[in-house]
């Protein structure tokens, strides 16, 4: 074997051969012999994990997309991958030889006298995770080899953050842009239109990134046979297939911008953001504490063991902050951390302009300062270059100077309160771009603020999992979905978002403002045609499946469409 793909293929063959062995112990047989040290269920779980690893990193691929090609300048990492795969193949072979009787395990080959004659200073084998039989220790080695492959893939697979949009920009998500802008307008009705459009386009860029990551992941995984169980496990991103369920959704009341690279302190606060209803951050996948796993959003291999770090990773994927100041020189720059965005605001926008020509008036923008000079000090302004004079009047704004939120007009007493308050607005909006996960329906329910609006920010050192609103885990009805069902589920969720965000607000406004005029009637007719073209036609194009939750989701969408059309004066869409 010369390539990584050949080693992967050999391991898969050994896995399949071992799983099909007639002597392997199944959990339904109360056998306490040698076979009980390695059951079929446990082995199939490890096979699923191995397939997830290979599909995520493309270890089974050949040619220019192969792992060998990508590691051509990192021979030390390639050698580690090959060594782990060879160890895994040998462990699988040893287990098969024992189960088929070709090899006698040492724990059955040695007599009691052999044990008693052993060196008394040597510690006896301890009963533990690896057991005291050769077969149980071989299985522990199989698990550890796969764990090491997962850990190694974290350093191989993850790209640098600065080029995250280089290829993502080739993925078209322009169809979402009007709905994302409308969503911002609905959430922040007092925000200037240009800022709402800027925020809506930022949401669409995030969708673009996630769509690219999904397509790239599917491309890497192509050519590897994944059964329905493997696909289900990969989708919910657990490193332990038997624990593939979410623990509990995470509230935004916990700070997402925890310790920064500069060592800034962690804080938590009660927000005064305009909208008290928020989507929750999806919970840390179960089993994450056992080692690296595949993130269900960016499909990167990550090693995260706490909810606090999981929140940080989710928002790192989202790049949730942009500048919301009018006239910003970099309006489309995305910031990964809140302190990065806050530094930008302080450098370019947290300024004031004080007239130095004797009137002592102050202004919040350079344009206001320029207009003042032109009207009140025209003689001086004509003698001096106007822009230079404006620059001379500029000075940093005191951090304790009150400022209105540009998104909801609520007064903020200090810069610290301002950047927390506006940052929370942006975090709420950014979560709207997260792809839907199976079993997330109950978690999507919004939660009210735990504190009254307008309460001043609170400072406190935060450790992982402190001040978390714990929600009891609910049974996940979607863990049994196969690949086809998951694809249909995602399509229905996307269509429901389009209906709720894009069409419901527009239709509601049209219905409430209907005065019976011909113009309004034409507007209603246009909306009806739009719903038929963009919602009903798409719904009919999504395959109908018998899976109960998919049927319920479809019926729910049909019911919403029927109610909306009924309000617009159209009969039911049901046959």
PDB file of N, CA and C in Angstrom, residues 388-442:
ATOM      1  N   UNK A 388      -9.188  69.983   5.968  1.00  0.00           N
ATOM      2  CA  UNK A 388      -8.113  70.089   6.962  1.00  0.00           C
ATOM      3  C   UNK A 388      -8.635  70.718   8.238  1.00  0.00           C
ATOM      4  N   UNK A 389      -9.492  71.718   8.104  1.00  0.00           N
ATOM      5  CA  UNK A 389     -10.057  72.362   9.269  1.00  0.00           C
ATOM      6  C   UNK A 389     -10.955  71.413  10.050  1.00  0.00           C
ATOM      7  N   UNK A 390     -11.740  70.599   9.328  1.00  0.00           N
ATOM      8  CA  UNK A 390     -12.582  69.594   9.993  1.00  0.00           C
ATOM      9  C   UNK A 390     -11.712  68.592  10.748  1.00  0.00           C
ATOM     10  N   UNK A 391     -10.609  68.185  10.140  1.00  0.00           N
ATOM     11  CA  UNK A 391      -9.712  67.230  10.792  1.00  0.00           C
ATOM     12  C   UNK A 391      -9.103  67.823  12.055  1.00  0.00           C
ATOM     13  N   UNK A 392      -8.839  69.115  12.047  1.00  0.00           N
ATOM     14  CA  UNK A 392      -8.290  69.766  13.235  1.00  0.00           C
ATOM     15  C   UNK A 392      -9.300  69.795  14.379  1.00  0.00           C
ATOM     16  N   UNK A 393     -10.582  69.797  14.042  1.00  0.00           N
ATOM     17  CA  UNK A 393     -11.627  69.850  15.068  1.00  0.00           C
ATOM     18  C   UNK A 393     -11.941  68.477  15.657  1.00  0.00           C
ATOM     19  N   UNK A 394     -11.428  67.434  15.044  1.00  0.00           N
ATOM     20  CA  UNK A 394     -11.744  66.066  15.479  1.00  0.00           C
ATOM     21  C   UNK A 394     -11.017  65.711  16.762  1.00  0.00           C
ATOM     22  N   UNK A 395     -11.716  64.973  17.624  1.00  0.00           N
ATOM     23  CA  UNK A 395     -11.100  64.468  18.852  1.00  0.00           C
ATOM     24  C   UNK A 395     -11.840  63.204  19.289  1.00  0.00           C
ATOM     25  N   UNK A 396     -11.179  62.334  20.061  1.00  0.00           N
ATOM     26  CA  UNK A 396     -11.864  61.121  20.539  1.00  0.00           C
ATOM     27  C   UNK A 396     -13.028  61.481  21.453  1.00  0.00           C
ATOM     28  N   UNK A 397     -14.110  60.725  21.332  1.00  0.00           N
ATOM     29  CA  UNK A 397     -15.265  60.949  22.192  1.00  0.00           C
ATOM     30  C   UNK A 397     -15.021  60.281  23.547  1.00  0.00           C
ATOM     31  N   UNK A 398     -15.335  60.925  24.632  1.00  0.00           N
ATOM     32  CA  UNK A 398     -15.166  60.287  25.948  1.00  0.00           C
ATOM     33  C   UNK A 398     -15.997  59.011  26.038  1.00  0.00           C
ATOM     34  N   UNK A 399     -15.436  58.001  26.679  1.00  0.00           N
ATOM     35  CA  UNK A 399     -16.121  56.713  26.740  1.00  0.00           C
ATOM     36  C   UNK A 399     -17.356  56.750  27.625  1.00  0.00           C
ATOM     37  N   UNK A 400     -17.479  57.730  28.469  1.00  0.00           N
ATOM     38  CA  UNK A 400     -18.664  57.835  29.323  1.00  0.00           C
ATOM     39  C   UNK A 400     -19.715  58.781  28.746  1.00  0.00           C
ATOM     40  N   UNK A 401     -19.562  59.150  27.479  1.00  0.00           N
ATOM     41  CA  UNK A 401     -20.537  60.046  26.854  1.00  0.00           C
ATOM     42  C   UNK A 401     -21.720  59.240  26.316  1.00  0.00           C
ATOM     43  N   UNK A 402     -22.949  59.587  26.684  1.00  0.00           N
ATOM     44  CA  UNK A 402     -24.126  58.839  26.217  1.00  0.00           C
ATOM     45  C   UNK A 402     -24.280  58.906  24.696  1.00  0.00           C
ATOM     46  N   UNK A 403     -24.735  57.802  24.116  1.00  0.00           N
ATOM     47  CA  UNK A 403     -24.930  57.699  22.666  1.00  0.00           C
ATOM     48  C   UNK A 403     -26.143  56.844  22.388  1.00  0.00           C
ATOM     49  N   UNK A 404     -26.900  57.201  21.354  1.00  0.00           N
ATOM     50  CA  UNK A 404     -28.066  56.414  20.966  1.00  0.00           C
ATOM     51  C   UNK A 404     -27.643  55.187  20.162  1.00  0.00           C
ATOM     52  N   UNK A 405     -28.343  54.079  20.374  1.00  0.00           N
ATOM     53  CA  UNK A 405     -28.129  52.890  19.548  1.00  0.00           C
ATOM     54  C   UNK A 405     -28.574  53.200  18.125  1.00  0.00           C
ATOM     55  N   UNK A 406     -27.740  52.959  17.117  1.00  0.00           N
ATOM     56  CA  UNK A 406     -28.131  53.265  15.736  1.00  0.00           C
ATOM     57  C   UNK A 406     -29.189  52.325  15.179  1.00  0.00           C
ATOM     58  N   UNK A 407     -29.523  51.256  15.921  1.00  0.00           N
ATOM     59  CA  UNK A 407     -30.474  50.262  15.423  1.00  0.00           C
ATOM     60  C   UNK A 407     -31.852  50.366  16.069  1.00  0.00           C
ATOM     61  N   UNK A 408     -31.901  50.865  17.310  1.00  0.00           N
ATOM     62  CA  UNK A 408     -33.202  50.966  17.987  1.00  0.00           C
ATOM     63  C   UNK A 408     -33.408  52.310  18.677  1.00  0.00           C
ATOM     64  N   UNK A 409     -32.383  53.185  18.604  1.00  0.00           N
ATOM     65  CA  UNK A 409     -32.447  54.538  19.181  1.00  0.00           C
ATOM     66  C   UNK A 409     -32.476  54.556  20.708  1.00  0.00           C
ATOM     67  N   UNK A 410     -32.225  53.445  21.340  1.00  0.00           N
ATOM     68  CA  UNK A 410     -32.209  53.429  22.802  1.00  0.00           C
ATOM     69  C   UNK A 410     -30.910  54.033  23.321  1.00  0.00           C
ATOM     70  N   UNK A 411     -31.009  54.866  24.325  1.00  0.00           N
ATOM     71  CA  UNK A 411     -29.860  55.598  24.863  1.00  0.00           C
ATOM     72  C   UNK A 411     -28.931  54.668  25.622  1.00  0.00           C
ATOM     73  N   UNK A 412     -27.638  54.757  25.321  1.00  0.00           N
ATOM     74  CA  UNK A 412     -26.623  53.987  26.021  1.00  0.00           C
ATOM     75  C   UNK A 412     -25.690  54.964  26.734  1.00  0.00           C
ATOM     76  N   UNK A 413     -25.443  54.726  28.007  1.00  0.00           N
ATOM     77  CA  UNK A 413     -24.757  55.715  28.827  1.00  0.00           C
ATOM     78  C   UNK A 413     -23.243  55.729  28.654  1.00  0.00           C
ATOM     79  N   UNK A 414     -22.658  54.596  28.258  1.00  0.00           N
ATOM     80  CA  UNK A 414     -21.202  54.521  28.086  1.00  0.00           C
ATOM     81  C   UNK A 414     -20.879  53.736  26.818  1.00  0.00           C
ATOM     82  N   UNK A 415     -19.614  53.811  26.400  1.00  0.00           N
ATOM     83  CA  UNK A 415     -19.198  53.048  25.226  1.00  0.00           C
ATOM     84  C   UNK A 415     -19.275  51.554  25.503  1.00  0.00           C
ATOM     85  N   UNK A 416     -18.930  51.147  26.723  1.00  0.00           N
ATOM     86  CA  UNK A 416     -18.989  49.719  27.057  1.00  0.00           C
ATOM     87  C   UNK A 416     -20.418  49.202  26.941  1.00  0.00           C
ATOM     88  N   UNK A 417     -21.363  49.982  27.447  1.00  0.00           N
ATOM     89  CA  UNK A 417     -22.759  49.568  27.336  1.00  0.00           C
ATOM     90  C   UNK A 417     -23.218  49.606  25.875  1.00  0.00           C
ATOM     91  N   UNK A 418     -22.729  50.594  25.147  1.00  0.00           N
ATOM     92  CA  UNK A 418     -23.082  50.726  23.726  1.00  0.00           C
ATOM     93  C   UNK A 418     -22.627  49.503  22.929  1.00  0.00           C
ATOM     94  N   UNK A 419     -21.367  49.110  23.088  1.00  0.00           N
ATOM     95  CA  UNK A 419     -20.874  48.024  22.237  1.00  0.00           C
ATOM     96  C   UNK A 419     -21.460  46.674  22.650  1.00  0.00           C
ATOM     97  N   UNK A 420     -21.840  46.517  23.921  1.00  0.00           N
ATOM     98  CA  UNK A 420     -22.529  45.295  24.331  1.00  0.00           C
ATOM     99  C   UNK A 420     -23.950  45.254  23.772  1.00  0.00           C
ATOM    100  N   UNK A 421     -24.625  46.375  23.886  1.00  0.00           N
ATOM    101  CA  UNK A 421     -26.017  46.464  23.440  1.00  0.00           C
ATOM    102  C   UNK A 421     -26.123  46.257  21.927  1.00  0.00           C
ATOM    103  N   UNK A 422     -25.344  46.999  21.157  1.00  0.00           N
ATOM    104  CA  UNK A 422     -25.382  46.875  19.694  1.00  0.00           C
ATOM    105  C   UNK A 422     -24.835  45.508  19.270  1.00  0.00           C
ATOM    106  N   UNK A 423     -23.832  45.013  19.998  1.00  0.00           N
ATOM    107  CA  UNK A 423     -23.311  43.680  19.686  1.00  0.00           C
ATOM    108  C   UNK A 423     -24.359  42.610  19.866  1.00  0.00           C
ATOM    109  N   UNK A 424     -25.202  42.730  20.892  1.00  0.00           N
ATOM    110  CA  UNK A 424     -26.260  41.742  21.107  1.00  0.00           C
ATOM    111  C   UNK A 424     -27.286  41.774  19.974  1.00  0.00           C
ATOM    112  N   UNK A 425     -27.618  42.969  19.492  1.00  0.00           N
ATOM    113  CA  UNK A 425     -28.487  43.070  18.319  1.00  0.00           C
ATOM    114  C   UNK A 425     -27.920  42.219  17.174  1.00  0.00           C
ATOM    115  N   UNK A 426     -26.628  42.375  16.933  1.00  0.00           N
ATOM    116  CA  UNK A 426     -26.008  41.708  15.789  1.00  0.00           C
ATOM    117  C   UNK A 426     -25.901  40.202  16.003  1.00  0.00           C
ATOM    118  N   UNK A 427     -25.685  39.775  17.235  1.00  0.00           N
ATOM    119  CA  UNK A 427     -25.651  38.338  17.522  1.00  0.00           C
ATOM    120  C   UNK A 427     -27.018  37.708  17.257  1.00  0.00           C
ATOM    121  N   UNK A 428     -28.073  38.408  17.667  1.00  0.00           N
ATOM    122  CA  UNK A 428     -29.430  37.909  17.405  1.00  0.00           C
ATOM    123  C   UNK A 428     -29.662  37.719  15.909  1.00  0.00           C
ATOM    124  N   UNK A 429     -29.251  38.700  15.135  1.00  0.00           N
ATOM    125  CA  UNK A 429     -29.452  38.639  13.688  1.00  0.00           C
ATOM    126  C   UNK A 429     -28.595  37.545  13.053  1.00  0.00           C
ATOM    127  N   UNK A 430     -27.373  37.395  13.523  1.00  0.00           N
ATOM    128  CA  UNK A 430     -26.455  36.420  12.924  1.00  0.00           C
ATOM    129  C   UNK A 430     -26.976  34.998  13.070  1.00  0.00           C
ATOM    130  N   UNK A 431     -27.606  34.684  14.207  1.00  0.00           N
ATOM    131  CA  UNK A 431     -28.111  33.330  14.427  1.00  0.00           C
ATOM    132  C   UNK A 431     -29.168  32.933  13.405  1.00  0.00           C
ATOM    133  N   UNK A 432     -29.783  33.924  12.763  1.00  0.00           N
ATOM    134  CA  UNK A 432     -30.802  33.631  11.750  1.00  0.00           C
ATOM    135  C   UNK A 432     -30.202  32.895  10.555  1.00  0.00           C
ATOM    136  N   UNK A 433     -28.887  33.004  10.356  1.00  0.00           N
ATOM    137  CA  UNK A 433     -28.229  32.365   9.205  1.00  0.00           C
ATOM    138  C   UNK A 433     -27.830  30.925   9.471  1.00  0.00           C
ATOM    139  N   UNK A 434     -27.910  30.474  10.725  1.00  0.00           N
ATOM    140  CA  UNK A 434     -27.491  29.098  11.023  1.00  0.00           C
ATOM    141  C   UNK A 434     -28.389  28.093  10.314  1.00  0.00           C
ATOM    142  N   UNK A 435     -27.817  27.084   9.663  1.00  0.00           N
ATOM    143  CA  UNK A 435     -28.640  26.032   9.045  1.00  0.00           C
ATOM    144  C   UNK A 435     -29.446  25.291  10.103  1.00  0.00           C
ATOM    145  N   UNK A 436     -30.596  24.777   9.708  1.00  0.00           N
ATOM    146  CA  UNK A 436     -31.436  24.014  10.632  1.00  0.00           C
ATOM    147  C   UNK A 436     -30.857  22.620  10.828  1.00  0.00           C
ATOM    148  N   UNK A 437     -30.955  22.137  12.053  1.00  0.00           N
ATOM    149  CA  UNK A 437     -30.525  20.786  12.371  1.00  0.00           C
ATOM    150  C   UNK A 437     -31.733  19.934  12.722  1.00  0.00           C
ATOM    151  N   UNK A 438     -31.690  18.634  12.432  1.00  0.00           N
ATOM    152  CA  UNK A 438     -32.781  17.752  12.861  1.00  0.00           C
ATOM    153  C   UNK A 438     -32.924  17.794  14.373  1.00  0.00           C
ATOM    154  N   UNK A 439     -34.159  17.804  14.851  1.00  0.00           N
ATOM    155  CA  UNK A 439     -34.407  17.825  16.270  1.00  0.00           C
ATOM    156  C   UNK A 439     -34.332  19.198  16.887  1.00  0.00           C
ATOM    157  N   UNK A 440     -34.201  20.227  16.070  1.00  0.00           N
ATOM    158  CA  UNK A 440     -34.041  21.582  16.580  1.00  0.00           C
ATOM    159  C   UNK A 440     -35.365  22.307  16.738  1.00  0.00           C
ATOM    160  N   UNK A 441     -36.460  21.683  16.357  1.00  0.00           N
ATOM    161  CA  UNK A 441     -37.745  22.377  16.372  1.00  0.00           C
ATOM    162  C   UNK A 441     -38.096  22.898  17.759  1.00  0.00           C
ATOM    163  N   UNK A 442     -37.934  22.024  18.774  1.00  0.00           N
ATOM    164  CA  UNK A 442     -38.262  22.461  20.128  1.00  0.00           C
ATOM    165  C   UNK A 442     -37.278  23.504  20.628  1.00  0.00           C
TER     166      UNK A 442
END
